[in-house]
XYZ file of C-alpha atoms in Angstrom:
771
model
C 20.395 -55.505 2.147
C 19.983 -52.326 4.789
C 21.601 -52.583 8.315
C 18.705 -51.946 9.872
C 16.855 -54.615 7.276
C 19.815 -57.146 8.981
C 18.920 -56.340 12.544
C 15.262 -57.438 12.110
C 16.477 -60.722 10.208
C 18.874 -60.683 13.270
C 17.182 -60.210 16.439
C 15.717 -63.687 16.678
C 18.627 -65.090 17.294
C 19.105 -63.041 20.177
C 15.531 -63.209 21.784
C 16.999 -64.742 25.330
C 19.436 -65.743 27.310
C 20.884 -69.134 28.621
C 18.522 -69.554 32.262
C 19.526 -72.139 34.358
C 19.681 -75.452 33.112
C 20.732 -74.040 29.821
C 18.533 -73.925 28.105
C 16.772 -71.061 26.044
C 14.658 -68.944 27.629
C 11.436 -67.702 25.693
C 10.380 -63.682 26.996
C 6.839 -62.351 26.422
C 5.301 -58.775 25.736
C 1.575 -59.234 26.232
C -0.470 -61.935 27.937
C -3.874 -62.444 26.545
C -7.208 -63.180 28.732
C -10.343 -64.974 27.937
C -12.358 -61.933 26.569
C -15.767 -63.891 29.151
C -14.057 -64.675 32.268
C -10.879 -63.059 31.726
C -8.748 -65.535 33.123
C -5.466 -66.015 32.130
C -4.901 -67.620 28.646
C -2.135 -69.802 27.733
C 1.537 -69.073 27.647
C 0.993 -70.502 23.577
C -1.068 -67.534 23.241
C 1.055 -64.991 24.234
C 2.463 -62.892 22.563
C 6.983 -63.030 22.420
C 8.746 -60.049 22.813
C 11.039 -60.756 19.885
C 7.792 -60.748 17.774
C 7.246 -58.021 19.238
C 10.326 -55.445 18.924
C 10.666 -56.928 15.117
C 7.333 -55.895 14.343
C 7.464 -52.952 15.938
C 10.370 -52.166 14.697
C 9.035 -52.994 10.896
C 6.153 -50.277 11.644
C 7.878 -47.640 12.929
C 10.769 -47.763 10.631
C 8.261 -47.512 7.631
C 6.174 -44.783 9.951
C 9.518 -42.921 10.028
C 11.007 -43.075 6.503
C 8.334 -40.883 5.218
C 10.010 -37.992 6.534
C 13.746 -39.628 6.664
C 14.614 -41.048 9.795
C 14.183 -44.869 8.921
C 16.907 -46.278 10.859
C 15.838 -43.460 14.115
C 11.935 -45.700 13.955
C 14.133 -49.015 13.954
C 16.065 -48.565 15.828
C 12.647 -47.185 19.067
C 11.155 -50.290 17.381
C 13.684 -52.805 18.626
C 14.841 -51.114 21.552
C 11.330 -49.744 23.883
C 10.646 -53.233 25.686
C 13.787 -54.238 25.836
C 13.177 -53.758 29.728
C 10.616 -56.824 29.320
C 12.933 -59.507 29.182
C 13.734 -59.357 33.001
C 12.431 -61.337 36.477
C 10.395 -58.113 37.172
C 8.713 -57.425 34.508
C 7.451 -61.575 33.843
C 5.605 -61.833 37.523
C 3.757 -58.392 36.370
C 2.637 -61.037 33.409
C 1.765 -63.499 35.553
C 0.074 -61.327 38.212
C 2.435 -59.483 40.306
C 1.770 -55.794 41.448
C 5.070 -54.954 42.363
C 6.627 -52.382 39.501
C 8.205 -53.316 36.570
C 10.133 -49.839 35.211
C 10.292 -51.385 31.318
C 11.371 -48.169 29.985
C 15.124 -47.023 30.915
C 16.613 -50.154 29.719
C 16.103 -49.236 26.313
C 16.837 -45.868 27.227
C 20.308 -46.154 28.481
C 20.675 -49.102 25.354
C 20.091 -46.241 22.933
C 22.940 -43.865 24.695
C 25.042 -46.392 25.012
C 25.394 -47.989 22.212
C 26.347 -44.566 20.326
C 28.762 -43.367 23.290
C 31.555 -43.954 21.363
C 30.407 -42.081 17.876
C 30.183 -38.695 18.482
C 28.750 -38.190 15.215
C 25.541 -40.396 16.542
C 25.345 -39.259 20.121
C 22.775 -36.236 20.064
C 20.819 -38.963 17.464
C 20.713 -41.241 20.342
C 19.661 -38.197 22.957
C 16.342 -37.797 20.865
C 16.060 -42.105 21.067
C 16.146 -42.331 24.441
C 14.010 -38.905 24.801
C 11.149 -41.234 23.490
C 11.321 -45.016 24.920
C 11.432 -43.220 27.688
C 7.996 -41.761 26.887
C 6.303 -44.338 24.837
C 4.103 -45.362 27.827
C 4.058 -41.558 29.608
C 4.886 -39.638 27.787
C 8.088 -36.921 26.752
C 9.750 -36.358 29.573
C 11.296 -32.953 30.254
C 15.544 -32.161 30.060
C 14.780 -30.661 33.464
C 13.547 -31.367 36.952
C 9.853 -29.545 36.770
C 7.500 -29.757 39.231
C 8.850 -32.661 40.469
C 8.522 -34.581 37.883
C 12.284 -37.226 36.706
C 14.497 -35.619 33.580
C 15.132 -37.605 31.104
C 18.992 -37.975 33.289
C 17.111 -38.692 36.461
C 15.577 -41.524 34.613
C 18.459 -42.736 32.836
C 20.002 -42.894 35.926
C 17.858 -45.005 38.442
C 18.343 -48.700 39.197
C 16.817 -50.893 36.939
C 16.733 -54.774 36.181
C 20.144 -55.820 33.968
C 18.447 -57.069 31.288
C 18.388 -61.120 30.497
C 18.513 -61.527 26.594
C 20.794 -60.475 24.057
C 20.350 -56.874 23.403
C 18.859 -56.432 19.166
C 21.462 -55.188 16.587
C 20.255 -51.775 15.507
C 21.675 -50.016 12.694
C 25.054 -48.502 12.657
C 24.070 -45.030 12.011
C 21.528 -43.647 13.719
C 21.914 -40.231 11.346
C 18.288 -39.268 8.704
C 18.377 -39.779 5.622
C 18.317 -35.874 5.111
C 17.843 -33.233 7.530
C 17.075 -29.431 7.872
C 18.799 -27.513 5.810
C 18.361 -23.653 8.684
C 21.514 -22.163 9.451
C 18.828 -19.970 11.988
C 20.182 -21.885 15.886
C 16.362 -20.816 16.288
C 14.985 -22.814 13.518
C 17.782 -25.812 14.259
C 16.762 -26.485 17.505
C 13.232 -26.411 16.252
C 13.336 -29.366 13.586
C 15.332 -31.568 16.485
C 12.355 -31.475 19.150
C 9.904 -31.790 15.936
C 11.703 -35.260 14.387
C 11.536 -36.365 17.871
C 8.117 -35.736 18.093
C 7.704 -36.790 14.744
C 9.542 -40.170 15.669
C 7.539 -40.373 19.569
C 4.519 -40.487 17.092
C 6.245 -42.890 15.025
C 7.021 -45.522 17.669
C 4.052 -45.529 19.517
C 1.860 -45.723 17.152
C 3.599 -48.544 15.984
C 3.627 -49.837 19.461
C -0.651 -49.477 19.891
C -0.600 -51.364 16.738
C 1.053 -54.465 17.330
C -0.169 -54.730 20.508
C -3.480 -54.051 19.460
C -2.628 -56.994 16.097
C -2.567 -59.597 19.247
C -4.619 -58.338 22.009
C -8.124 -57.111 19.409
C -7.213 -58.930 16.406
C -11.269 -57.867 14.933
C -10.759 -54.047 16.078
C -7.389 -54.643 13.770
C -8.486 -56.273 10.732
C -11.356 -53.164 10.986
C -9.111 -50.419 10.384
C -6.787 -49.481 7.421
C -10.802 -50.233 5.041
C -9.945 -45.675 3.087
C -9.002 -45.636 -0.511
C -6.033 -44.056 -1.358
C -6.374 -39.947 -1.446
C -5.896 -40.752 -5.068
C -8.691 -41.976 -5.393
C -10.587 -39.221 -4.036
C -8.785 -37.253 -7.515
C -11.372 -39.196 -9.285
C -14.721 -38.756 -6.980
C -14.363 -35.459 -6.974
C -14.182 -35.052 -11.053
C -17.266 -34.534 -11.620
C -18.062 -32.655 -8.915
C -15.547 -30.394 -10.857
C -17.153 -29.881 -14.173
C -20.369 -29.077 -12.323
C -18.432 -25.832 -10.715
C -16.262 -24.904 -14.184
C -19.626 -25.207 -16.080
C -21.595 -23.651 -13.834
C -23.360 -20.056 -15.458
C -21.572 -17.403 -15.261
C -25.121 -14.817 -14.799
C -23.582 -12.584 -12.136
C -19.533 -11.195 -11.092
C -20.126 -13.378 -8.722
C -20.419 -16.755 -10.025
C -17.695 -15.364 -12.041
C -15.474 -14.929 -10.215
C -15.744 -17.921 -7.839
C -14.878 -19.464 -11.202
C -11.270 -17.517 -11.645
C -10.610 -18.578 -7.629
C -10.939 -22.476 -8.971
C -9.297 -21.810 -11.959
C -6.507 -20.692 -10.033
C -5.937 -23.458 -7.670
C -5.693 -25.559 -9.704
C -3.010 -24.414 -12.088
C -1.276 -23.733 -8.122
C -1.592 -26.763 -7.963
C 1.719 -28.336 -10.075
C 3.687 -25.594 -8.079
C 6.599 -26.700 -5.401
C 5.473 -28.145 -1.450
C 6.033 -25.080 0.726
C 3.708 -22.477 1.597
C 0.894 -20.933 0.221
C -2.058 -18.591 0.658
C -5.185 -18.520 -0.775
C -6.638 -15.010 -0.512
C -10.371 -14.876 -1.019
C -13.098 -12.666 -0.095
C -16.093 -14.036 1.394
C -18.263 -16.233 -0.341
C -15.516 -16.973 -2.695
C -15.999 -20.275 -2.695
C -12.865 -21.225 -1.006
C -14.113 -24.507 0.644
C -14.069 -25.875 -2.411
C -11.655 -24.196 -4.165
C -9.333 -25.209 -1.801
C -10.055 -28.873 -2.105
C -9.087 -28.624 -5.646
C -5.835 -27.451 -5.298
C -5.144 -29.699 -2.431
C -6.606 -32.854 -4.407
C -4.494 -32.060 -7.466
C -1.217 -30.861 -6.028
C -1.282 -34.136 -3.900
C -1.179 -36.235 -7.142
C 1.248 -34.059 -8.783
C 3.732 -34.607 -5.624
C 3.073 -38.035 -4.156
C 1.397 -36.442 -0.859
C -0.110 -38.772 1.521
C -3.157 -36.832 2.813
C -5.032 -34.469 3.296
C -6.150 -31.871 7.255
C -7.804 -29.328 7.328
C -7.291 -27.548 10.392
C -10.178 -24.769 11.305
C -10.961 -22.654 14.060
C -15.108 -23.448 14.693
C -16.872 -26.483 16.016
C -19.689 -25.629 13.560
C -16.843 -24.933 11.136
C -15.297 -28.083 11.727
C -19.097 -29.844 10.966
C -19.978 -28.764 7.928
C -17.668 -28.537 5.844
C -16.966 -32.006 6.690
C -20.393 -32.562 5.940
C -19.707 -30.394 2.119
C -17.109 -33.576 1.428
C -19.259 -36.676 2.612
C -21.678 -35.598 0.126
C -19.299 -35.450 -2.181
C -16.709 -39.057 -1.347
C -19.873 -40.841 1.380
C -19.936 -40.735 4.724
C -17.374 -43.045 5.420
C -14.598 -41.622 3.419
C -14.497 -38.154 5.746
C -12.672 -38.781 8.410
C -14.024 -35.620 11.518
C -11.957 -35.518 13.841
C -12.259 -32.702 17.602
C -13.466 -33.059 20.608
C -16.770 -32.747 19.893
C -16.310 -36.118 18.371
C -15.834 -38.040 21.830
C -14.381 -41.265 22.494
C -16.421 -43.122 24.176
C -16.342 -47.311 23.552
C -16.760 -49.504 20.432
C -17.055 -52.814 21.141
C -15.709 -55.961 19.420
C -18.521 -56.165 16.072
C -19.515 -53.056 16.133
C -17.705 -51.285 13.664
C -19.277 -49.299 11.021
C -17.945 -46.716 9.067
C -18.753 -44.295 12.061
C -16.800 -46.697 14.255
C -14.132 -47.332 12.149
C -13.687 -43.261 11.367
C -13.264 -43.328 15.103
C -10.623 -45.594 15.013
C -8.934 -43.984 12.586
C -8.754 -40.730 14.207
C -6.222 -42.020 17.208
C -3.698 -42.116 14.397
C -5.198 -40.392 11.583
C -5.178 -42.988 9.623
C -7.072 -42.070 6.777
C -6.588 -39.840 2.878
C -8.888 -36.562 4.750
C -9.520 -35.636 8.003
C -12.008 -32.687 9.011
C -10.241 -31.699 11.883
C -9.416 -27.832 14.363
C -7.054 -25.801 15.211
C -6.903 -27.380 18.801
C -6.985 -30.667 17.619
C -4.088 -29.760 15.235
C -2.057 -27.118 16.835
C -1.701 -28.711 20.651
C -1.504 -31.771 19.836
C 2.036 -30.221 17.933
C 2.733 -29.325 21.414
C 1.844 -31.891 22.991
C 3.498 -34.456 25.066
C 1.267 -36.872 25.782
C 0.876 -40.863 23.720
C -2.260 -40.755 22.653
C -1.637 -36.697 21.129
C 1.314 -36.659 20.094
C 0.349 -40.862 18.174
C -0.541 -38.951 14.886
C 1.998 -36.255 14.383
C 3.795 -39.338 12.138
C 0.591 -39.126 9.198
C 1.708 -34.912 8.991
C 4.905 -35.259 6.626
C 4.527 -35.460 3.439
C 0.261 -34.043 3.912
C -1.671 -31.278 2.370
C -3.301 -29.032 5.704
C -5.121 -26.781 4.835
C -5.729 -23.359 7.909
C -9.313 -22.486 6.851
C -9.868 -19.625 8.789
C -6.312 -18.740 9.081
C -6.714 -14.998 10.693
C -7.195 -16.859 13.857
C -4.060 -18.037 14.770
C -4.297 -17.441 18.362
C -1.634 -13.901 18.498
C 0.135 -15.602 22.382
C 1.119 -18.665 20.499
C 1.926 -17.199 17.147
C 5.825 -17.981 16.843
C 5.674 -20.875 17.727
C 2.628 -22.333 15.844
C 4.390 -20.323 12.584
C 8.072 -22.808 12.967
C 5.339 -25.350 13.454
C 4.261 -24.776 10.177
C 7.343 -23.907 8.592
C 9.206 -27.290 9.938
C 6.493 -29.285 8.659
C 7.168 -27.375 5.573
C 10.189 -27.650 4.700
C 11.850 -30.551 6.461
C 9.094 -33.471 6.802
C 7.632 -32.878 3.532
C 4.245 -30.345 3.614
C 2.264 -28.440 1.808
C 0.879 -26.014 4.089
C -2.569 -23.319 3.044
C -3.199 -20.051 4.639
C -6.915 -19.564 3.716
C -8.767 -16.975 4.811
C -10.543 -13.467 3.206
C -8.652 -11.318 5.589
C -4.837 -12.547 5.378
C -2.757 -12.022 7.855
C 0.722 -10.134 7.963
C 3.764 -11.869 9.255
C 7.136 -11.096 9.364
C 9.537 -12.936 6.480
C 11.575 -14.154 9.743
C 8.766 -15.986 11.347
C 9.326 -18.470 8.842
C 12.969 -18.576 8.703
C 12.542 -16.414 5.246
C 10.345 -19.226 3.311
C 8.339 -17.571 1.351
C 4.171 -17.984 0.950
C 3.092 -18.420 -2.957
C -0.254 -16.763 -3.104
C -2.352 -19.078 -5.673
C -4.447 -15.966 -6.605
C -2.209 -13.771 -8.158
C -4.711 -10.621 -8.284
C -6.094 -10.291 -4.594
C -6.928 -6.830 -5.403
C -8.852 -6.631 -8.830
C -10.774 -11.036 -7.473
C -12.064 -7.872 -3.825
C -13.409 -5.787 -5.942
C -15.583 -7.911 -8.122
C -16.539 -9.293 -4.991
C -16.969 -6.215 -3.399
C -21.368 -6.613 -2.474
C -21.136 -4.595 1.047
C -20.281 -0.859 1.818
C -19.311 -0.474 5.508
C -20.139 2.099 7.151
C -19.372 3.378 11.197
C -22.730 4.741 13.123
C -21.220 5.409 16.862
C -22.255 4.345 20.131
C -25.637 3.141 20.167
C -28.268 1.968 23.408
C -29.887 -1.081 22.764
C -33.313 0.042 22.541
C -31.470 2.263 19.913
C -29.989 -0.742 18.251
C -33.766 -2.755 18.799
C -35.327 0.642 17.487
C -33.413 0.171 13.900
C -33.592 -3.218 13.350
C -37.289 -3.241 13.684
C -36.998 -1.006 10.800
C -35.642 -3.340 8.711
C -37.808 -6.273 7.089
C -34.626 -8.272 7.124
C -31.635 -7.847 9.032
C -28.743 -8.895 11.039
C -27.544 -8.426 14.164
C -24.106 -9.852 15.012
C -23.328 -8.225 19.192
C -19.881 -9.995 20.916
C -21.636 -11.647 24.674
C -23.982 -14.231 24.983
C -26.048 -12.004 27.358
C -25.494 -9.098 24.605
C -27.867 -11.851 22.283
C -30.416 -12.667 24.675
C -30.776 -8.981 26.110
C -30.907 -7.107 23.074
C -33.767 -10.187 21.763
C -35.798 -9.962 24.207
C -35.648 -6.025 23.821
C -36.716 -6.603 20.060
C -40.113 -8.137 21.150
C -41.227 -11.346 19.997
C -42.959 -12.971 17.164
C -43.048 -14.487 14.022
C -39.276 -13.081 12.024
C -37.216 -12.477 14.601
C -34.701 -15.249 16.068
C -32.276 -15.867 18.083
C -28.837 -17.364 18.257
C -25.870 -18.388 20.087
C -24.484 -20.644 21.896
C -26.608 -21.711 24.887
C -28.799 -22.783 22.224
C -27.575 -26.361 21.479
C -26.628 -27.680 17.311
C -29.605 -29.487 16.944
C -31.871 -26.226 18.038
C -29.191 -24.325 16.190
C -29.646 -25.877 12.786
C -33.488 -25.915 13.182
C -33.773 -22.009 13.234
C -30.874 -21.686 10.554
C -33.163 -23.962 8.249
C -36.216 -21.102 9.815
C -34.118 -18.595 8.955
C -32.826 -19.078 5.593
C -36.122 -20.009 4.431
C -38.022 -16.916 4.933
C -34.693 -14.993 3.291
C -35.529 -17.065 0.698
C -39.277 -16.745 0.189
C -38.587 -12.673 0.934
C -40.264 -12.606 3.669
C -40.108 -10.513 7.948
C -36.836 -11.398 9.214
C -34.507 -10.055 11.905
C -31.788 -12.198 13.671
C -29.555 -11.696 16.537
C -26.101 -12.945 16.972
C -23.405 -13.355 18.355
C -20.328 -14.371 16.631
C -21.111 -17.552 15.783
C -22.920 -17.079 13.270
C -19.769 -15.141 10.922
C -17.859 -18.280 9.595
C -19.175 -20.874 8.178
C -23.003 -20.174 8.338
C -24.592 -18.718 4.390
C -26.528 -16.648 4.686
C -27.663 -13.659 3.290
C -29.277 -10.290 4.484
C -29.312 -7.073 3.020
C -28.046 -5.218 6.707
C -26.054 -6.425 8.930
C -24.881 -4.693 11.780
C -22.012 -5.398 14.126
C -20.639 -5.040 17.487
C -17.635 -2.482 17.215
C -14.438 -5.845 16.754
C -11.218 -6.530 15.381
C -11.283 -5.967 11.414
C -11.059 -9.851 10.480
C -14.663 -10.496 12.811
C -16.324 -7.310 10.604
C -15.057 -8.827 7.613
C -16.698 -11.784 8.787
C -19.749 -10.549 9.771
C -19.838 -8.592 6.661
C -19.822 -12.226 4.479
C -22.933 -12.308 6.030
C -24.431 -9.138 4.041
C -25.422 -9.651 0.158
C -23.364 -12.415 -0.032
C -24.673 -13.256 -3.993
C -24.593 -9.814 -5.416
C -28.087 -11.155 -6.114
C -29.746 -6.885 -4.045
C -31.133 -3.762 -6.849
C -33.011 -1.216 -7.041
C -36.151 -0.474 -8.447
C -34.764 0.481 -11.619
C -32.926 -3.377 -11.106
C -29.489 -1.349 -11.087
C -26.902 -4.089 -8.818
C -26.985 -1.656 -4.681
C -24.111 -3.287 -2.202
C -25.758 -4.293 1.283
C -24.970 -2.111 4.593
C -22.890 -2.998 7.506
C -22.933 -1.114 10.592
C -20.264 -0.637 12.831
C -20.957 0.126 16.528
C -19.772 0.687 19.631
C -22.952 -1.149 22.078
C -24.250 0.669 25.136
C -21.795 -0.625 28.074
C -18.987 0.638 25.363
C -16.566 -2.464 24.898
C -15.003 -5.661 26.176
C -11.768 -5.422 28.058
C -7.985 -6.699 27.453
C -7.114 -8.813 24.581
C -10.911 -7.873 22.820
C -10.374 -4.673 23.624
C -7.035 -3.993 22.094
C -8.323 -5.619 18.523
C -11.828 -3.562 18.462
C -9.633 -0.161 18.459
C -7.771 -1.405 15.998
C -10.331 -1.976 14.033
C -12.179 1.031 14.728
C -8.309 2.893 12.801
C -8.410 0.842 9.991
C -12.665 2.376 9.719
C -11.604 5.629 10.076
C -8.585 5.091 7.655
C -9.927 3.654 4.682
C -12.820 3.975 2.428
C -13.482 0.231 2.486
C -11.684 -1.425 5.989
C -12.049 -4.426 3.407
C -9.580 -4.671 0.685
C -6.394 -6.631 1.232
C -4.424 -3.409 1.711
C -6.688 -2.481 4.823
C -6.934 -5.925 6.655
C -2.973 -6.156 6.078
C -2.505 -2.703 7.640
C -4.661 -4.492 10.907
C -2.721 -7.384 11.332
C 0.976 -5.792 11.058
C -1.057 -3.341 14.019
C -2.047 -5.893 15.388
C 1.392 -7.333 15.479
C 3.097 -4.677 16.981
C 1.069 -4.014 19.749
C 1.275 -8.081 20.835
C 3.631 -7.621 23.707
C 3.200 -11.076 23.019
C 3.567 -13.363 19.873
C 5.739 -16.497 21.815
C 4.238 -15.436 25.948
C 4.674 -18.503 27.201
C 8.481 -19.043 25.993
C 8.403 -21.762 24.466
C 9.956 -20.730 20.655
C 12.882 -19.381 22.948
C 13.117 -22.319 25.876
C 13.022 -24.865 21.986
C 15.768 -22.705 21.122
C 17.480 -22.566 24.650
C 17.478 -26.562 24.030
C 20.220 -26.535 20.394
C 23.501 -27.287 22.044
C 22.856 -30.489 23.923
C 19.031 -30.998 22.796
C 17.871 -30.504 25.940
C 14.396 -30.302 25.574
C 11.583 -30.161 28.211
C 8.248 -31.105 26.547
C 6.104 -31.892 29.217
C 6.672 -28.374 29.980
C 5.853 -27.479 27.227
C 3.298 -29.473 26.612
C 0.948 -27.186 29.891
C 2.553 -24.318 28.384
C 1.404 -24.457 24.514
C -2.613 -24.130 25.149
C -4.684 -22.214 22.944
C -8.299 -22.525 24.892
C -7.277 -22.333 28.537
C -10.613 -21.235 30.147
C -12.643 -25.032 30.144
C -16.033 -25.376 29.728
C -18.465 -28.476 30.763
C -20.957 -30.084 28.688
C -24.335 -30.199 29.174
C -26.761 -32.678 27.979
C -30.063 -31.013 26.612
C -32.751 -33.249 26.028
C -34.434 -31.205 23.613
C -36.533 -33.308 21.076
C -37.727 -37.211 20.742
C -34.718 -38.018 19.246
C -32.057 -37.016 22.295
C -34.241 -38.380 24.184
C -33.776 -41.992 22.879
C -30.572 -41.846 22.882
C -30.476 -40.548 26.963
C -32.970 -43.685 27.759
C -30.641 -46.055 25.514
C -27.432 -44.370 27.078
C -29.003 -44.796 30.759
C -29.777 -48.597 29.764
C -26.107 -49.018 27.742
C -22.772 -50.600 29.999
C -20.988 -47.776 27.764
C -22.953 -45.195 27.973
C -20.167 -43.087 26.468
C -20.584 -44.458 22.384
C -23.667 -42.583 22.712
C -22.103 -39.165 23.078
C -21.115 -38.738 19.127
C -24.812 -39.009 18.864
C -25.167 -36.864 21.535
C -22.905 -34.021 21.340
C -26.061 -32.279 19.236
C -27.458 -31.761 22.078
C -25.272 -30.736 24.623
C -23.889 -26.451 25.986
C -20.994 -25.143 26.707
C -21.319 -23.317 29.842
C -18.940 -21.807 32.400
C -18.016 -24.200 35.591
C -19.312 -21.742 37.627
C -22.607 -21.890 35.556
C -22.129 -25.903 36.036
C -21.839 -25.825 39.519
C -24.819 -23.068 39.554
C -27.298 -26.099 37.995
C -25.905 -28.589 40.211
C -26.628 -26.836 43.128
C -29.677 -26.285 41.991
C -30.729 -30.323 41.025
C -30.958 -29.192 37.365
C -28.335 -31.329 36.511
C -27.191 -34.781 36.794
C -24.706 -37.183 35.616
C -25.778 -40.010 33.153
C -25.515 -43.151 34.557
C -23.994 -41.744 38.139
C -25.024 -44.115 39.840
C -22.045 -47.186 38.212
C -18.843 -47.486 39.795
C -17.098 -46.116 36.803
C -18.935 -42.660 35.720
C -20.086 -41.763 32.232
C -18.353 -38.197 33.478
C -21.748 -36.671 31.109
C -23.996 -34.542 32.661
C -27.702 -34.150 31.017
C -30.607 -31.060 32.022
C -32.602 -32.986 34.261
C -35.839 -31.402 35.753
C -39.666 -31.461 34.817
C -41.807 -30.733 32.345
C -43.584 -28.275 33.941
C -39.686 -26.709 34.412
C -38.307 -27.142 30.974
C -38.912 -23.778 29.961
C -37.769 -22.281 33.518
C -34.120 -23.786 32.666
C -34.026 -24.739 28.456
C -36.362 -21.172 26.628
C -37.976 -22.057 23.269
C -36.363 -18.863 21.622
C -33.115 -18.222 23.214
C -31.547 -21.501 24.895
C -30.150 -22.769 28.344
C -30.725 -19.960 31.284
C -28.495 -20.684 33.585
C -29.907 -18.097 35.943
C -33.412 -19.240 36.069
C -35.639 -17.027 37.646
C -36.431 -19.213 40.724
C -34.425 -21.770 42.573
C -35.667 -25.309 42.718
C -33.907 -25.119 46.102
C -36.440 -23.587 47.536
C -39.191 -25.087 45.678
């Protein structure tokens, strides 16, 4: 029997100490209350502390064994709540309001137990971080912004534990550690290990607490089939894709990409890149790779990380059409948290439970959700991290990895691949040019061997620079085309150009000022008109560039980075069906112009300038060599690829394992500019949902249903609408507000604030306060 297994068995023998009468006293981890009255139930229904420690240790060990650290996971579980065996915490369980620290004792016990074993001291320090942080979050090694440091926490006076301490493993050292010799990456491994162990402990703690406190919720978990079954369910779709008639070069190229993915799936786990032009079928081909690769190497789950919520939703729907609604976990900010009432366990609520810890075989999420969790100190965000070990992670549109955090992001991905058994796939039409040292020399294998031939086969457009165009001249050119798409860089420009173009049949506007349901209906109309060959001219922001399968003969693009221009080109002659009068294939036309008023400032201006330079340098700026040149210049010009010095801070902590987890959490924010959401009563369905939410004690549970009717605006715009009296809080008269805001104007005034063509108007022509 392993030593940590003996610890579980011996725990009950050391569960308590004798009280003054000589009798052994039982300590408790959790009380239980009557679900109707809230009254405290008898002690016979409470959870004994020894049971909780044993169960959390069992789960934490199981989770941590996925990355060879089962002994550390077991020790963390056995020690994390020993501080509950105190008179102060016992009083808390019985209603006392006095504070009762129950974390410090376990962290201090971890340090003291291994302090005389030189080879164990570092591992014990990592345990101290995670035990101290298992409720409030991982602490910093240094005292920053007034928060207590790890050392200060360990030195706090706290009541002695009144039970015999559990027997923990004799050695904490993981069965396998990092093999890198690079000091920065060694340090990155240690702090990543701490996060993974923290994740395992927090998840185990939450799950066991839920088992006792909310048994119905607990029993609703774990209803997904194993990943291997997904591969079986995908087989009919795979046969359909492989048997698709090869009637055009585009269809043949897509089949070649799929075959390349199936062949590469047998390769050993690690880093891969899938470089496929827009329209090359990379979504389903990458899924085929992931399923076959996971089966070949016994990997546990597939995670799709995508930069834009719109594509996240689209890909999730594609996967649901194959596997069923209940077998795909979609997790991003738009899904909302809400409340789940006992007994309401349909597949949507079960998926919401799974989103807490990613206990699902197929997950579709956003870059923000994935990467900010990897650098978070918060228990709720870190809880899912241990599920990334031995998983396939597909990074769709990999060119969007944020420049300011590129180096720490790549360090995290390399560490997941090298030390935690994950496979990472950088999937994009415009593959970034990473320097080898950014990934500690770990090679990235290209799944499609001959990318140049593939791009030649899928070449369907000609990109041309047309210089500066005023809004009037641009509108005039658009009017000359029967079917054309114009993509601009701001919502304001899109609305202004659409107004100048003039309304009428076949003219459309798309921007994020329109709620998702509105945009979906407009896109459906656009696709129908394009298919029928009817007039169709669209002015859009860049939201149409990724994830929208749409096909125009002419595309205009305001100058931007080459990656954005390539995405715009993917909306032009997408299926390669354009022909001349003789029936010969001809390319679509992409016109890149400088908009009236010039370029935006800052980083965007820098990317647009590089895009223009690449257009001048290459006849075909969409070829892999042009894209590589663009990214080499882009990363070379970026003053900081670790703008907040996160990687540098982690590297400096290696000697003493001093990591400022909370400080890193504050610094790693992909989206700095927060926005506020406004719910639009767009149609009868949305109004019915709003009425139900108003009547409910838990309006938050309607958040997901209402998401398709929300528009995100900047805080100053939100405040202006509040001052106009145009928005109000949903259920705002309750003591517990919902935090959800709805456009609340009369039917007569509605069109002033929400236009049927252009969406939410944050600057109406009149002021409600003056009416």
